[in-house]
Amino acid sequence: MNIRENVVTVLRGAGFESEELTDDQRLAEDLDIDSTELVEIVVALEQHFGVSIDADAEGGFRTLGDLVDCVERLLSAGVAAAVGS
């Protein structure tokens, strides 16, 4: 299972259907995710992937693709740090 599929799995756990989760879906406008729900989703992603997501540092998330890109980047950075240590 790839990272995108895992992000979709986490979102399905938050009550979304797979069919409505495309990379260009806007979180607020298309999926009706408010700031509280977004925090809950970020926490669920952190727990699922074992990463720490600083949404402010990331500049916010507008689309599902933004969430996937962030997790991919954090996981890649973690692998790079582990290899370099």
PDB file of N, CA and C in Angstrom:
ATOM      1  N   MET A   1       0.855  -1.176   0.000  1.00  0.00           N
ATOM      2  CA  MET A   1       0.000   0.000   0.000  1.00  0.00           C
ATOM      3  C   MET A   1       0.899   1.237   0.000  1.00  0.00           C
ATOM      4  N   ASN A   2       0.610   2.166  -0.884  1.00  0.00           N
ATOM      5  CA  ASN A   2       1.446   3.354  -0.955  1.00  0.00           C
ATOM      6  C   ASN A   2       0.958   4.430   0.025  1.00  0.00           C
ATOM      7  N   ILE A   3       1.709   5.500   0.097  1.00  0.00           N
ATOM      8  CA  ILE A   3       1.409   6.555   1.071  1.00  0.00           C
ATOM      9  C   ILE A   3       0.042   7.176   0.803  1.00  0.00           C
ATOM     10  N   ARG A   4      -0.261   7.445  -0.472  1.00  0.00           N
ATOM     11  CA  ARG A   4      -1.559   8.049  -0.786  1.00  0.00           C
ATOM     12  C   ARG A   4      -2.699   7.146  -0.316  1.00  0.00           C
ATOM     13  N   GLU A   5      -2.574   5.860  -0.574  1.00  0.00           N
ATOM     14  CA  GLU A   5      -3.620   4.931  -0.153  1.00  0.00           C
ATOM     15  C   GLU A   5      -3.749   4.922   1.375  1.00  0.00           C
ATOM     16  N   ASN A   6      -2.636   5.050   2.069  1.00  0.00           N
ATOM     17  CA  ASN A   6      -2.685   5.104   3.532  1.00  0.00           C
ATOM     18  C   ASN A   6      -3.356   6.386   4.023  1.00  0.00           C
ATOM     19  N   VAL A   7      -3.084   7.510   3.355  1.00  0.00           N
ATOM     20  CA  VAL A   7      -3.751   8.771   3.723  1.00  0.00           C
ATOM     21  C   VAL A   7      -5.255   8.632   3.496  1.00  0.00           C
ATOM     22  N   VAL A   8      -5.640   8.027   2.384  1.00  0.00           N
ATOM     23  CA  VAL A   8      -7.063   7.812   2.105  1.00  0.00           C
ATOM     24  C   VAL A   8      -7.666   6.891   3.171  1.00  0.00           C
ATOM     25  N   THR A   9      -6.940   5.879   3.590  1.00  0.00           N
ATOM     26  CA  THR A   9      -7.431   4.986   4.648  1.00  0.00           C
ATOM     27  C   THR A   9      -7.690   5.766   5.934  1.00  0.00           C
ATOM     28  N   VAL A  10      -6.787   6.670   6.276  1.00  0.00           N
ATOM     29  CA  VAL A  10      -6.975   7.492   7.480  1.00  0.00           C
ATOM     30  C   VAL A  10      -8.219   8.368   7.319  1.00  0.00           C
ATOM     31  N   LEU A  11      -8.394   8.964   6.163  1.00  0.00           N
ATOM     32  CA  LEU A  11      -9.561   9.819   5.926  1.00  0.00           C
ATOM     33  C   LEU A  11     -10.851   9.001   5.915  1.00  0.00           C
ATOM     34  N   ARG A  12     -10.772   7.776   5.413  1.00  0.00           N
ATOM     35  CA  ARG A  12     -11.963   6.919   5.465  1.00  0.00           C
ATOM     36  C   ARG A  12     -12.332   6.641   6.921  1.00  0.00           C
ATOM     37  N   GLY A  13     -11.333   6.526   7.772  1.00  0.00           N
ATOM     38  CA  GLY A  13     -11.585   6.347   9.195  1.00  0.00           C
ATOM     39  C   GLY A  13     -12.249   7.551   9.821  1.00  0.00           C
ATOM     40  N   ALA A  14     -12.090   8.708   9.175  1.00  0.00           N
ATOM     41  CA  ALA A  14     -12.732   9.933   9.656  1.00  0.00           C
ATOM     42  C   ALA A  14     -14.109  10.120   9.036  1.00  0.00           C
ATOM     43  N   GLY A  15     -14.555   9.136   8.249  1.00  0.00           N
ATOM     44  CA  GLY A  15     -15.920   9.174   7.733  1.00  0.00           C
ATOM     45  C   GLY A  15     -16.072   9.522   6.266  1.00  0.00           C
ATOM     46  N   PHE A  16     -14.972   9.632   5.524  1.00  0.00           N
ATOM     47  CA  PHE A  16     -15.074   9.969   4.113  1.00  0.00           C
ATOM     48  C   PHE A  16     -15.092   8.698   3.262  1.00  0.00           C
ATOM     49  N   GLU A  17     -15.723   8.799   2.100  1.00  0.00           N
ATOM     50  CA  GLU A  17     -15.778   7.682   1.158  1.00  0.00           C
ATOM     51  C   GLU A  17     -14.601   7.792   0.194  1.00  0.00           C
ATOM     52  N   SER A  18     -14.033   6.685  -0.194  1.00  0.00           N
ATOM     53  CA  SER A  18     -12.881   6.669  -1.100  1.00  0.00           C
ATOM     54  C   SER A  18     -13.167   7.413  -2.399  1.00  0.00           C
ATOM     55  N   GLU A  19     -14.397   7.280  -2.912  1.00  0.00           N
ATOM     56  CA  GLU A  19     -14.740   7.878  -4.197  1.00  0.00           C
ATOM     57  C   GLU A  19     -14.648   9.394  -4.178  1.00  0.00           C
ATOM     58  N   GLU A  20     -14.873  10.004  -3.029  1.00  0.00           N
ATOM     59  CA  GLU A  20     -14.845  11.467  -2.958  1.00  0.00           C
ATOM     60  C   GLU A  20     -13.454  12.012  -2.675  1.00  0.00           C
ATOM     61  N   LEU A  21     -12.478  11.125  -2.504  1.00  0.00           N
ATOM     62  CA  LEU A  21     -11.137  11.559  -2.116  1.00  0.00           C
ATOM     63  C   LEU A  21     -10.183  11.507  -3.303  1.00  0.00           C
ATOM     64  N   THR A  22     -10.150  12.602  -4.046  1.00  0.00           N
ATOM     65  CA  THR A  22      -9.186  12.743  -5.137  1.00  0.00           C
ATOM     66  C   THR A  22      -8.169  13.802  -4.728  1.00  0.00           C
ATOM     67  N   ASP A  23      -7.008  13.753  -5.349  1.00  0.00           N
ATOM     68  CA  ASP A  23      -5.916  14.635  -4.931  1.00  0.00           C
ATOM     69  C   ASP A  23      -6.258  16.119  -5.044  1.00  0.00           C
ATOM     70  N   ASP A  24      -7.120  16.474  -5.981  1.00  0.00           N
ATOM     71  CA  ASP A  24      -7.427  17.892  -6.151  1.00  0.00           C
ATOM     72  C   ASP A  24      -8.640  18.358  -5.357  1.00  0.00           C
ATOM     73  N   GLN A  25      -9.225  17.467  -4.575  1.00  0.00           N
ATOM     74  CA  GLN A  25     -10.343  17.866  -3.737  1.00  0.00           C
ATOM     75  C   GLN A  25      -9.868  18.882  -2.702  1.00  0.00           C
ATOM     76  N   ARG A  26     -10.564  20.020  -2.634  1.00  0.00           N
ATOM     77  CA  ARG A  26     -10.220  21.031  -1.639  1.00  0.00           C
ATOM     78  C   ARG A  26     -10.850  20.619  -0.315  1.00  0.00           C
ATOM     79  N   LEU A  27     -10.034  20.639   0.718  1.00  0.00           N
ATOM     80  CA  LEU A  27     -10.471  20.125   2.017  1.00  0.00           C
ATOM     81  C   LEU A  27     -11.672  20.898   2.554  1.00  0.00           C
ATOM     82  N   ALA A  28     -11.593  22.203   2.559  1.00  0.00           N
ATOM     83  CA  ALA A  28     -12.684  23.004   3.121  1.00  0.00           C
ATOM     84  C   ALA A  28     -13.862  23.114   2.159  1.00  0.00           C
ATOM     85  N   GLU A  29     -13.584  23.518   0.935  1.00  0.00           N
ATOM     86  CA  GLU A  29     -14.656  23.813  -0.005  1.00  0.00           C
ATOM     87  C   GLU A  29     -15.369  22.569  -0.544  1.00  0.00           C
ATOM     88  N   ASP A  30     -14.609  21.528  -0.846  1.00  0.00           N
ATOM     89  CA  ASP A  30     -15.215  20.344  -1.468  1.00  0.00           C
ATOM     90  C   ASP A  30     -15.607  19.270  -0.453  1.00  0.00           C
ATOM     91  N   LEU A  31     -14.812  19.124   0.598  1.00  0.00           N
ATOM     92  CA  LEU A  31     -15.062  18.047   1.561  1.00  0.00           C
ATOM     93  C   LEU A  31     -15.673  18.547   2.870  1.00  0.00           C
ATOM     94  N   ASP A  32     -15.872  19.871   2.970  1.00  0.00           N
ATOM     95  CA  ASP A  32     -16.477  20.471   4.173  1.00  0.00           C
ATOM     96  C   ASP A  32     -15.702  20.153   5.453  1.00  0.00           C
ATOM     97  N   ILE A  33     -14.388  20.114   5.355  1.00  0.00           N
ATOM     98  CA  ILE A  33     -13.549  19.876   6.534  1.00  0.00           C
ATOM     99  C   ILE A  33     -13.251  21.227   7.176  1.00  0.00           C
ATOM    100  N   ASP A  34     -13.678  21.391   8.425  1.00  0.00           N
ATOM    101  CA  ASP A  34     -13.374  22.642   9.115  1.00  0.00           C
ATOM    102  C   ASP A  34     -12.043  22.506   9.864  1.00  0.00           C
ATOM    103  N   SER A  35     -11.636  23.588  10.518  1.00  0.00           N
ATOM    104  CA  SER A  35     -10.318  23.598  11.160  1.00  0.00           C
ATOM    105  C   SER A  35     -10.192  22.547  12.261  1.00  0.00           C
ATOM    106  N   THR A  36     -11.258  22.310  12.998  1.00  0.00           N
ATOM    107  CA  THR A  36     -11.228  21.295  14.056  1.00  0.00           C
ATOM    108  C   THR A  36     -11.070  19.900  13.458  1.00  0.00           C
ATOM    109  N   GLU A  37     -11.818  19.627  12.416  1.00  0.00           N
ATOM    110  CA  GLU A  37     -11.705  18.327  11.750  1.00  0.00           C
ATOM    111  C   GLU A  37     -10.326  18.145  11.140  1.00  0.00           C
ATOM    112  N   LEU A  38      -9.760  19.227  10.592  1.00  0.00           N
ATOM    113  CA  LEU A  38      -8.429  19.133   9.993  1.00  0.00           C
ATOM    114  C   LEU A  38      -7.386  18.785  11.052  1.00  0.00           C
ATOM    115  N   VAL A  39      -7.519  19.375  12.236  1.00  0.00           N
ATOM    116  CA  VAL A  39      -6.594  19.037  13.325  1.00  0.00           C
ATOM    117  C   VAL A  39      -6.727  17.557  13.676  1.00  0.00           C
ATOM    118  N   GLU A  40      -7.957  17.064  13.738  1.00  0.00           N
ATOM    119  CA  GLU A  40      -8.179  15.645  14.046  1.00  0.00           C
ATOM    120  C   GLU A  40      -7.567  14.745  12.972  1.00  0.00           C
ATOM    121  N   ILE A  41      -7.687  15.154  11.719  1.00  0.00           N
ATOM    122  CA  ILE A  41      -7.111  14.373  10.617  1.00  0.00           C
ATOM    123  C   ILE A  41      -5.591  14.396  10.695  1.00  0.00           C
ATOM    124  N   VAL A  42      -5.019  15.558  10.981  1.00  0.00           N
ATOM    125  CA  VAL A  42      -3.559  15.661  11.097  1.00  0.00           C
ATOM    126  C   VAL A  42      -3.064  14.771  12.236  1.00  0.00           C
ATOM    127  N   VAL A  43      -3.746  14.769  13.358  1.00  0.00           N
ATOM    128  CA  VAL A  43      -3.356  13.914  14.486  1.00  0.00           C
ATOM    129  C   VAL A  43      -3.455  12.438  14.089  1.00  0.00           C
ATOM    130  N   ALA A  44      -4.515  12.082  13.379  1.00  0.00           N
ATOM    131  CA  ALA A  44      -4.663  10.691  12.925  1.00  0.00           C
ATOM    132  C   ALA A  44      -3.541  10.310  11.964  1.00  0.00           C
ATOM    133  N   LEU A  45      -3.159  11.237  11.079  1.00  0.00           N
ATOM    134  CA  LEU A  45      -2.045  10.966  10.162  1.00  0.00           C
ATOM    135  C   LEU A  45      -0.735  10.813  10.939  1.00  0.00           C
ATOM    136  N   GLU A  46      -0.527  11.659  11.938  1.00  0.00           N
ATOM    137  CA  GLU A  46       0.685  11.560  12.757  1.00  0.00           C
ATOM    138  C   GLU A  46       0.763  10.193  13.429  1.00  0.00           C
ATOM    139  N   GLN A  47      -0.349   9.748  13.980  1.00  0.00           N
ATOM    140  CA  GLN A  47      -0.373   8.457  14.665  1.00  0.00           C
ATOM    141  C   GLN A  47      -0.188   7.311  13.679  1.00  0.00           C
ATOM    142  N   HIS A  48      -0.821   7.404  12.536  1.00  0.00           N
ATOM    143  CA  HIS A  48      -0.740   6.332  11.541  1.00  0.00           C
ATOM    144  C   HIS A  48       0.664   6.178  10.983  1.00  0.00           C
ATOM    145  N   PHE A  49       1.307   7.320  10.687  1.00  0.00           N
ATOM    146  CA  PHE A  49       2.619   7.277  10.022  1.00  0.00           C
ATOM    147  C   PHE A  49       3.783   7.439  10.988  1.00  0.00           C
ATOM    148  N   GLY A  50       3.529   7.803  12.238  1.00  0.00           N
ATOM    149  CA  GLY A  50       4.608   8.005  13.198  1.00  0.00           C
ATOM    150  C   GLY A  50       5.460   9.223  12.862  1.00  0.00           C
ATOM    151  N   VAL A  51       4.799  10.279  12.370  1.00  0.00           N
ATOM    152  CA  VAL A  51       5.507  11.517  12.039  1.00  0.00           C
ATOM    153  C   VAL A  51       4.910  12.658  12.845  1.00  0.00           C
ATOM    154  N   SER A  52       5.606  13.785  12.862  1.00  0.00           N
ATOM    155  CA  SER A  52       5.100  14.998  13.495  1.00  0.00           C
ATOM    156  C   SER A  52       4.844  16.021  12.402  1.00  0.00           C
ATOM    157  N   ILE A  53       3.595  16.450  12.294  1.00  0.00           N
ATOM    158  CA  ILE A  53       3.202  17.384  11.240  1.00  0.00           C
ATOM    159  C   ILE A  53       2.950  18.749  11.860  1.00  0.00           C
ATOM    160  N   ASP A  54       3.713  19.736  11.424  1.00  0.00           N
ATOM    161  CA  ASP A  54       3.513  21.115  11.853  1.00  0.00           C
ATOM    162  C   ASP A  54       2.739  21.820  10.746  1.00  0.00           C
ATOM    163  N   ALA A  55       1.411  21.846  10.895  1.00  0.00           N
ATOM    164  CA  ALA A  55       0.551  22.406   9.844  1.00  0.00           C
ATOM    165  C   ALA A  55       0.885  23.865   9.573  1.00  0.00           C
ATOM    166  N   ASP A  56       1.254  24.622  10.601  1.00  0.00           N
ATOM    167  CA  ASP A  56       1.610  26.031  10.400  1.00  0.00           C
ATOM    168  C   ASP A  56       2.867  26.142   9.549  1.00  0.00           C
ATOM    169  N   ALA A  57       3.868  25.321   9.849  1.00  0.00           N
ATOM    170  CA  ALA A  57       5.112  25.353   9.085  1.00  0.00           C
ATOM    171  C   ALA A  57       4.891  24.897   7.650  1.00  0.00           C
ATOM    172  N   GLU A  58       3.916  24.017   7.471  1.00  0.00           N
ATOM    173  CA  GLU A  58       3.616  23.524   6.128  1.00  0.00           C
ATOM    174  C   GLU A  58       2.840  24.549   5.312  1.00  0.00           C
ATOM    175  N   GLY A  59       2.382  25.621   5.957  1.00  0.00           N
ATOM    176  CA  GLY A  59       1.625  26.653   5.255  1.00  0.00           C
ATOM    177  C   GLY A  59       0.170  26.296   5.058  1.00  0.00           C
ATOM    178  N   GLY A  60      -0.306  25.323   5.802  1.00  0.00           N
ATOM    179  CA  GLY A  60      -1.701  24.909   5.694  1.00  0.00           C
ATOM    180  C   GLY A  60      -1.887  23.894   4.586  1.00  0.00           C
ATOM    181  N   PHE A  61      -3.013  23.263   4.629  1.00  0.00           N
ATOM    182  CA  PHE A  61      -3.332  22.243   3.644  1.00  0.00           C
ATOM    183  C   PHE A  61      -4.610  22.647   2.943  1.00  0.00           C
ATOM    184  N   ARG A  62      -4.548  22.736   1.615  1.00  0.00           N
ATOM    185  CA  ARG A  62      -5.743  23.106   0.855  1.00  0.00           C
ATOM    186  C   ARG A  62      -6.399  21.890   0.208  1.00  0.00           C
ATOM    187  N   THR A  63      -5.598  20.908  -0.173  1.00  0.00           N
ATOM    188  CA  THR A  63      -6.150  19.756  -0.902  1.00  0.00           C
ATOM    189  C   THR A  63      -5.664  18.445  -0.275  1.00  0.00           C
ATOM    190  N   LEU A  64      -6.306  17.369  -0.674  1.00  0.00           N
ATOM    191  CA  LEU A  64      -5.854  16.045  -0.252  1.00  0.00           C
ATOM    192  C   LEU A  64      -4.433  15.813  -0.734  1.00  0.00           C
ATOM    193  N   GLY A  65      -4.122  16.285  -1.929  1.00  0.00           N
ATOM    194  CA  GLY A  65      -2.776  16.144  -2.462  1.00  0.00           C
ATOM    195  C   GLY A  65      -1.739  16.827  -1.575  1.00  0.00           C
ATOM    196  N   ASP A  66      -2.112  17.953  -0.951  1.00  0.00           N
ATOM    197  CA  ASP A  66      -1.194  18.634  -0.024  1.00  0.00           C
ATOM    198  C   ASP A  66      -0.877  17.729   1.167  1.00  0.00           C
ATOM    199  N   LEU A  67      -1.890  17.040   1.697  1.00  0.00           N
ATOM    200  CA  LEU A  67      -1.670  16.126   2.821  1.00  0.00           C
ATOM    201  C   LEU A  67      -0.745  14.983   2.411  1.00  0.00           C
ATOM    202  N   VAL A  68      -1.004  14.420   1.238  1.00  0.00           N
ATOM    203  CA  VAL A  68      -0.184  13.308   0.749  1.00  0.00           C
ATOM    204  C   VAL A  68       1.256  13.776   0.548  1.00  0.00           C
ATOM    205  N   ASP A  69       1.437  14.938  -0.081  1.00  0.00           N
ATOM    206  CA  ASP A  69       2.789  15.470  -0.320  1.00  0.00           C
ATOM    207  C   ASP A  69       3.524  15.683   0.994  1.00  0.00           C
ATOM    208  N   CYS A  70       2.831  16.223   1.994  1.00  0.00           N
ATOM    209  CA  CYS A  70       3.449  16.483   3.295  1.00  0.00           C
ATOM    210  C   CYS A  70       3.916  15.179   3.943  1.00  0.00           C
ATOM    211  N   VAL A  71       3.058  14.173   3.959  1.00  0.00           N
ATOM    212  CA  VAL A  71       3.431  12.893   4.580  1.00  0.00           C
ATOM    213  C   VAL A  71       4.589  12.257   3.826  1.00  0.00           C
ATOM    214  N   GLU A  72       4.541  12.293   2.499  1.00  0.00           N
ATOM    215  CA  GLU A  72       5.638  11.723   1.699  1.00  0.00           C
ATOM    216  C   GLU A  72       6.951  12.430   2.020  1.00  0.00           C
ATOM    217  N   ARG A  73       6.914  13.751   2.112  1.00  0.00           N
ATOM    218  CA  ARG A  73       8.117  14.535   2.393  1.00  0.00           C
ATOM    219  C   ARG A  73       8.653  14.205   3.787  1.00  0.00           C
ATOM    220  N   LEU A  74       7.780  14.124   4.778  1.00  0.00           N
ATOM    221  CA  LEU A  74       8.225  13.829   6.148  1.00  0.00           C
ATOM    222  C   LEU A  74       8.794  12.420   6.253  1.00  0.00           C
ATOM    223  N   LEU A  75       8.152  11.469   5.587  1.00  0.00           N
ATOM    224  CA  LEU A  75       8.661  10.098   5.630  1.00  0.00           C
ATOM    225  C   LEU A  75       9.998   9.996   4.909  1.00  0.00           C
ATOM    226  N   SER A  76      10.144  10.685   3.787  1.00  0.00           N
ATOM    227  CA  SER A  76      11.419  10.686   3.056  1.00  0.00           C
ATOM    228  C   SER A  76      12.515  11.318   3.904  1.00  0.00           C
ATOM    229  N   ALA A  77      12.200  12.403   4.580  1.00  0.00           N
ATOM    230  CA  ALA A  77      13.178  13.074   5.436  1.00  0.00           C
ATOM    231  C   ALA A  77      13.587  12.159   6.587  1.00  0.00           C
ATOM    232  N   GLY A  78      12.623  11.411   7.128  1.00  0.00           N
ATOM    233  CA  GLY A  78      12.914  10.486   8.220  1.00  0.00           C
ATOM    234  C   GLY A  78      13.815   9.355   7.772  1.00  0.00           C
ATOM    235  N   VAL A  79      13.574   8.838   6.572  1.00  0.00           N
ATOM    236  CA  VAL A  79      14.413   7.778   6.022  1.00  0.00           C
ATOM    237  C   VAL A  79      15.811   8.318   5.762  1.00  0.00           C
ATOM    238  N   ALA A  80      15.893   9.528   5.214  1.00  0.00           N
ATOM    239  CA  ALA A  80      17.191  10.129   4.931  1.00  0.00           C
ATOM    240  C   ALA A  80      17.969  10.352   6.229  1.00  0.00           C
ATOM    241  N   ALA A  81      17.268  10.797   7.277  1.00  0.00           N
ATOM    242  CA  ALA A  81      17.931  11.024   8.565  1.00  0.00           C
ATOM    243  C   ALA A  81      18.411   9.703   9.161  1.00  0.00           C
ATOM    244  N   ALA A  82      17.601   8.655   9.027  1.00  0.00           N
ATOM    245  CA  ALA A  82      17.982   7.354   9.580  1.00  0.00           C
ATOM    246  C   ALA A  82      19.184   6.777   8.835  1.00  0.00           C
ATOM    247  N   VAL A  83      19.235   6.959   7.527  1.00  0.00           N
ATOM    248  CA  VAL A  83      20.349   6.462   6.734  1.00  0.00           C
ATOM    249  C   VAL A  83      21.614   7.261   7.040  1.00  0.00           C
ATOM    250  N   GLY A  84      21.461   8.556   7.266  1.00  0.00           N
ATOM    251  CA  GLY A  84      22.606   9.403   7.538  1.00  0.00           C
ATOM    252  C   GLY A  84      23.152   9.272   8.940  1.00  0.00           C
ATOM    253  N   SER A  85      22.383   8.688   9.849  1.00  0.00           N
ATOM    254  CA  SER A  85      22.845   8.585  11.235  1.00  0.00           C
ATOM    255  C   SER A  85      23.626   7.334  11.500  1.00  0.00           C
TER     256      SER A  85
END
